[in-house]
XYZ file of C-alpha atoms in Angstrom:
265
model
C 48.450 -49.359 11.472
C 46.261 -50.753 8.781
C 43.029 -51.750 11.529
C 43.336 -48.111 12.342
C 43.108 -47.042 8.708
C 40.625 -49.193 7.895
C 38.495 -47.961 10.967
C 39.022 -44.506 9.313
C 37.826 -45.517 6.010
C 34.670 -47.097 7.854
C 33.831 -44.003 9.992
C 34.199 -41.995 7.041
C 32.412 -44.257 4.957
C 29.319 -44.236 7.304
C 29.376 -40.711 8.285
C 29.054 -40.022 4.425
C 26.429 -42.468 3.648
C 24.148 -41.186 6.452
C 24.506 -37.682 5.038
C 23.689 -38.872 1.582
C 20.351 -40.185 3.308
C 19.194 -36.859 4.652
C 15.949 -35.591 3.462
C 16.499 -32.542 0.965
C 13.345 -31.102 2.780
C 15.512 -30.424 5.764
C 17.849 -28.279 4.119
C 15.661 -26.854 1.488
C 12.537 -24.649 1.256
C 10.111 -25.017 4.037
C 6.568 -23.902 4.146
C 3.609 -23.228 6.451
C 0.175 -22.250 5.891
C -2.547 -20.397 8.285
C -6.204 -19.633 7.290
C -8.597 -17.774 8.674
C -12.254 -16.109 8.328
C -13.301 -12.441 8.455
C -16.810 -11.673 9.374
C -19.154 -8.473 9.013
C -20.561 -6.746 11.758
C -24.071 -5.106 11.505
C -25.057 -4.722 15.255
C -22.844 -3.584 18.404
C -20.576 -0.731 19.024
C -18.222 -1.810 16.000
C -19.759 -1.801 12.425
C -17.750 -3.299 9.264
C -15.690 -6.081 8.783
C -13.146 -7.575 10.848
C -9.273 -8.178 10.209
C -6.983 -10.622 11.364
C -3.586 -10.242 13.089
C -1.050 -12.951 12.832
C 1.918 -12.224 15.110
C 5.512 -12.851 13.044
C 8.420 -13.337 15.394
C 11.639 -13.076 12.988
C 14.609 -14.891 14.792
C 16.743 -14.934 12.008
C 16.924 -12.187 9.424
C 16.330 -13.491 5.568
C 13.873 -13.772 2.754
C 10.589 -15.476 2.542
C 7.240 -15.417 0.234
C 3.788 -14.731 1.441
C 1.164 -15.841 -0.754
C -2.558 -15.104 -0.397
C -5.448 -16.989 -1.729
C -9.010 -15.500 -0.824
C -11.173 -14.039 -3.763
C -12.716 -17.340 -4.807
C -13.337 -16.067 -8.590
C -11.107 -15.509 -11.407
C -13.327 -11.891 -12.334
C -15.112 -9.321 -10.451
C -17.913 -9.777 -13.216
C -19.633 -13.150 -13.848
C -19.880 -11.337 -17.597
C -16.292 -11.149 -17.762
C -14.874 -13.506 -20.168
C -13.008 -16.448 -18.406
C -14.617 -16.117 -15.145
C -14.424 -18.892 -13.086
C -14.547 -20.040 -9.205
C -12.989 -22.113 -7.037
C -13.537 -23.366 -3.723
C -10.082 -22.649 -2.289
C -10.643 -24.176 0.939
C -12.882 -26.905 0.141
C -15.644 -25.967 2.556
C -18.448 -26.190 0.157
C -19.267 -22.301 -0.238
C -17.330 -19.267 -2.113
C -16.535 -16.105 -0.361
C -15.083 -12.920 -1.675
C -12.493 -11.539 0.211
C -10.376 -8.996 -1.682
C -7.444 -8.726 0.723
C -5.662 -5.850 2.137
C -2.394 -6.546 3.979
C 0.416 -4.807 6.319
C 3.400 -5.151 8.234
C 3.384 -3.665 11.379
C 5.927 -3.350 14.614
C 4.997 -5.259 17.133
C 5.343 -3.392 20.188
C 3.233 -6.340 22.418
C 0.862 -3.374 22.387
C -2.477 -2.677 20.758
C -2.176 -1.765 16.921
C -1.025 2.191 16.571
C -1.065 4.021 13.262
C 2.792 5.071 13.941
C 3.810 1.620 13.988
C 2.338 0.782 10.175
C 5.426 -0.552 8.316
C 4.528 -1.442 4.817
C 1.030 -2.305 2.918
C 0.474 -4.812 0.134
C -3.334 -4.547 -1.241
C -3.021 -6.463 -4.929
C -0.507 -8.286 -7.194
C 1.806 -5.548 -8.698
C -0.785 -2.813 -7.807
C -0.668 -1.204 -4.272
C 2.440 -3.296 -3.591
C 4.589 -2.182 -1.769
C 3.230 1.242 -0.294
C 5.303 1.953 2.654
C 4.097 3.711 5.959
C 5.102 6.235 8.260
C 7.742 8.344 5.790
C 9.721 4.665 5.758
C 11.207 3.400 2.318
C 12.587 0.247 0.742
C 15.941 1.683 2.138
C 14.738 2.448 5.768
C 11.929 -0.473 6.664
C 12.837 -3.281 8.731
C 10.501 -5.204 6.359
C 10.714 -4.895 2.519
C 8.336 -6.069 0.193
C 8.683 -6.811 -3.568
C 5.278 -7.639 -5.072
C 5.337 -10.518 -7.935
C 4.229 -10.231 -11.519
C 0.249 -10.645 -12.420
C 1.687 -12.414 -15.439
C 3.300 -15.097 -13.266
C 1.340 -18.324 -12.066
C 0.468 -18.376 -8.435
C 1.373 -21.561 -6.613
C -1.258 -21.870 -3.652
C -4.527 -22.374 -5.672
C -5.392 -18.575 -5.849
C -7.246 -17.888 -9.571
C -7.480 -14.086 -9.251
C -4.617 -12.403 -11.417
C -4.624 -9.623 -9.230
C -6.832 -9.324 -6.351
C -4.512 -11.760 -3.953
C -1.348 -10.441 -2.887
C 1.515 -12.458 -3.996
C 4.990 -11.154 -2.720
C 8.382 -11.590 -1.579
C 9.589 -10.017 1.993
C 13.163 -9.294 3.239
C 12.820 -9.114 7.070
C 15.481 -7.614 9.801
C 15.577 -9.717 12.829
C 12.405 -8.412 15.082
C 8.636 -9.022 16.322
C 6.059 -8.065 13.047
C 2.299 -8.248 13.071
C 0.654 -9.321 9.826
C -2.905 -7.640 9.270
C -5.381 -9.340 6.704
C -8.164 -7.489 5.899
C -10.739 -6.877 3.161
C -10.590 -4.197 0.523
C -8.993 -1.198 2.087
C -8.041 -0.881 5.762
C -6.340 2.144 6.853
C -3.903 2.670 9.852
C -6.344 4.695 11.697
C -9.227 1.817 11.417
C -6.442 -0.956 12.230
C -5.929 0.990 15.378
C -9.764 1.242 16.323
C -10.058 -2.295 15.513
C -12.459 -2.254 12.898
C -12.823 -2.240 8.923
C -14.863 0.891 9.363
C -18.467 0.561 6.801
C -16.850 -2.173 4.810
C -18.905 -4.828 2.979
C -17.691 -7.925 1.303
C -18.516 -7.622 -2.113
C -19.312 -10.428 -4.507
C -19.012 -10.534 -8.173
C -21.314 -8.422 -10.076
C -24.520 -10.487 -11.204
C -23.952 -13.268 -8.498
C -26.896 -15.020 -7.548
C -27.415 -15.227 -3.515
C -23.748 -14.439 -2.614
C -22.333 -15.187 0.833
C -21.461 -11.756 2.243
C -21.507 -12.094 6.062
C -18.249 -13.592 6.108
C -15.477 -14.647 3.747
C -12.198 -16.896 4.369
C -8.519 -16.735 3.267
C -5.447 -18.706 3.181
C -1.618 -17.551 3.786
C 1.134 -19.717 2.424
C 4.547 -18.620 3.925
C 7.678 -20.154 2.065
C 11.277 -19.884 2.145
C 14.400 -21.589 0.686
C 16.776 -20.473 4.001
C 14.439 -20.071 7.091
C 12.331 -22.381 9.068
C 8.521 -21.688 9.642
C 6.858 -22.945 13.177
C 3.060 -21.945 14.155
C 2.008 -21.525 17.835
C -1.492 -20.588 18.061
C -1.759 -16.960 15.960
C 2.274 -16.833 16.339
C 4.677 -17.578 13.509
C 8.411 -17.950 14.398
C 10.851 -17.051 11.601
C 14.239 -18.980 12.333
C 17.110 -20.530 10.832
C 16.517 -23.922 8.926
C 17.867 -26.286 11.359
C 20.913 -28.600 10.574
C 19.928 -32.238 9.484
C 20.688 -34.847 11.795
C 23.003 -36.790 9.522
C 24.617 -34.045 9.182
C 25.665 -34.240 13.046
C 26.468 -37.694 12.252
C 28.695 -36.486 9.565
C 30.513 -33.949 12.019
C 30.838 -36.851 14.598
C 32.503 -39.200 12.373
C 34.995 -36.812 11.448
C 35.684 -35.906 14.780
C 36.003 -39.588 15.452
C 38.590 -39.843 12.600
C 40.788 -36.810 13.902
C 40.681 -38.608 17.549
C 42.118 -41.691 15.917
C 45.117 -39.717 14.040
C 45.828 -38.197 17.427
C 45.932 -41.090 19.139
C 47.886 -42.958 16.521
C 50.683 -39.964 16.782
C 50.606 -40.526 20.473
C 48.256 -37.194 21.368
C 45.316 -37.487 23.945
C 42.026 -35.675 22.065
């Protein structure tokens, strides 16, 4: 009996030790960063600026945060007090994307204006703007903006232009669109942000205006992100291996107890 008791204690102690060693990052916030470049088209059948579409497959309903960093200046006029620039993506150049973003239903077909769900343009400005008669009570994707007075966490330095918001999403397949300035659902369906041009801060000398870069940070305390190409899967955070070891150890303890009392497990 003493041997069995000591064995129980040993199994339980090892299991608890393994659980204590589990990295906290495995069970708390998970973050993924995606980036891209939009271009200005001046020749061909489509004229304007391009936009990017990221597929978002939400396998587990829940909450996450979207933080966009794209406008590489703190103001839109170099004469404005506090004006500063920041090479957000470290590529040695400054670009000026004033992001306009949307969530759409992803039906597996080309974008349709009727599939638009909600728009978020700026931090605490034109965010959230629900589409096609939806509201925060009826849309499968609900957006809540952060405040302009809050300090961003992704390196963005413009107080307003880079959208930063929280999302509550139901299970489903969605598209997240990133464009410049103002992209209408009709323009999204046509494949081009018609007549749009990247706009540098006023009085900036020799600006880059043929393309613009962006970076988007998705983060959550309760969800896990994985990226494959332009598809982001959103799922439940996996249970750490040490927790499985703990559960296995507890099953072992139960098995010993049952054997002691003459029962088979």
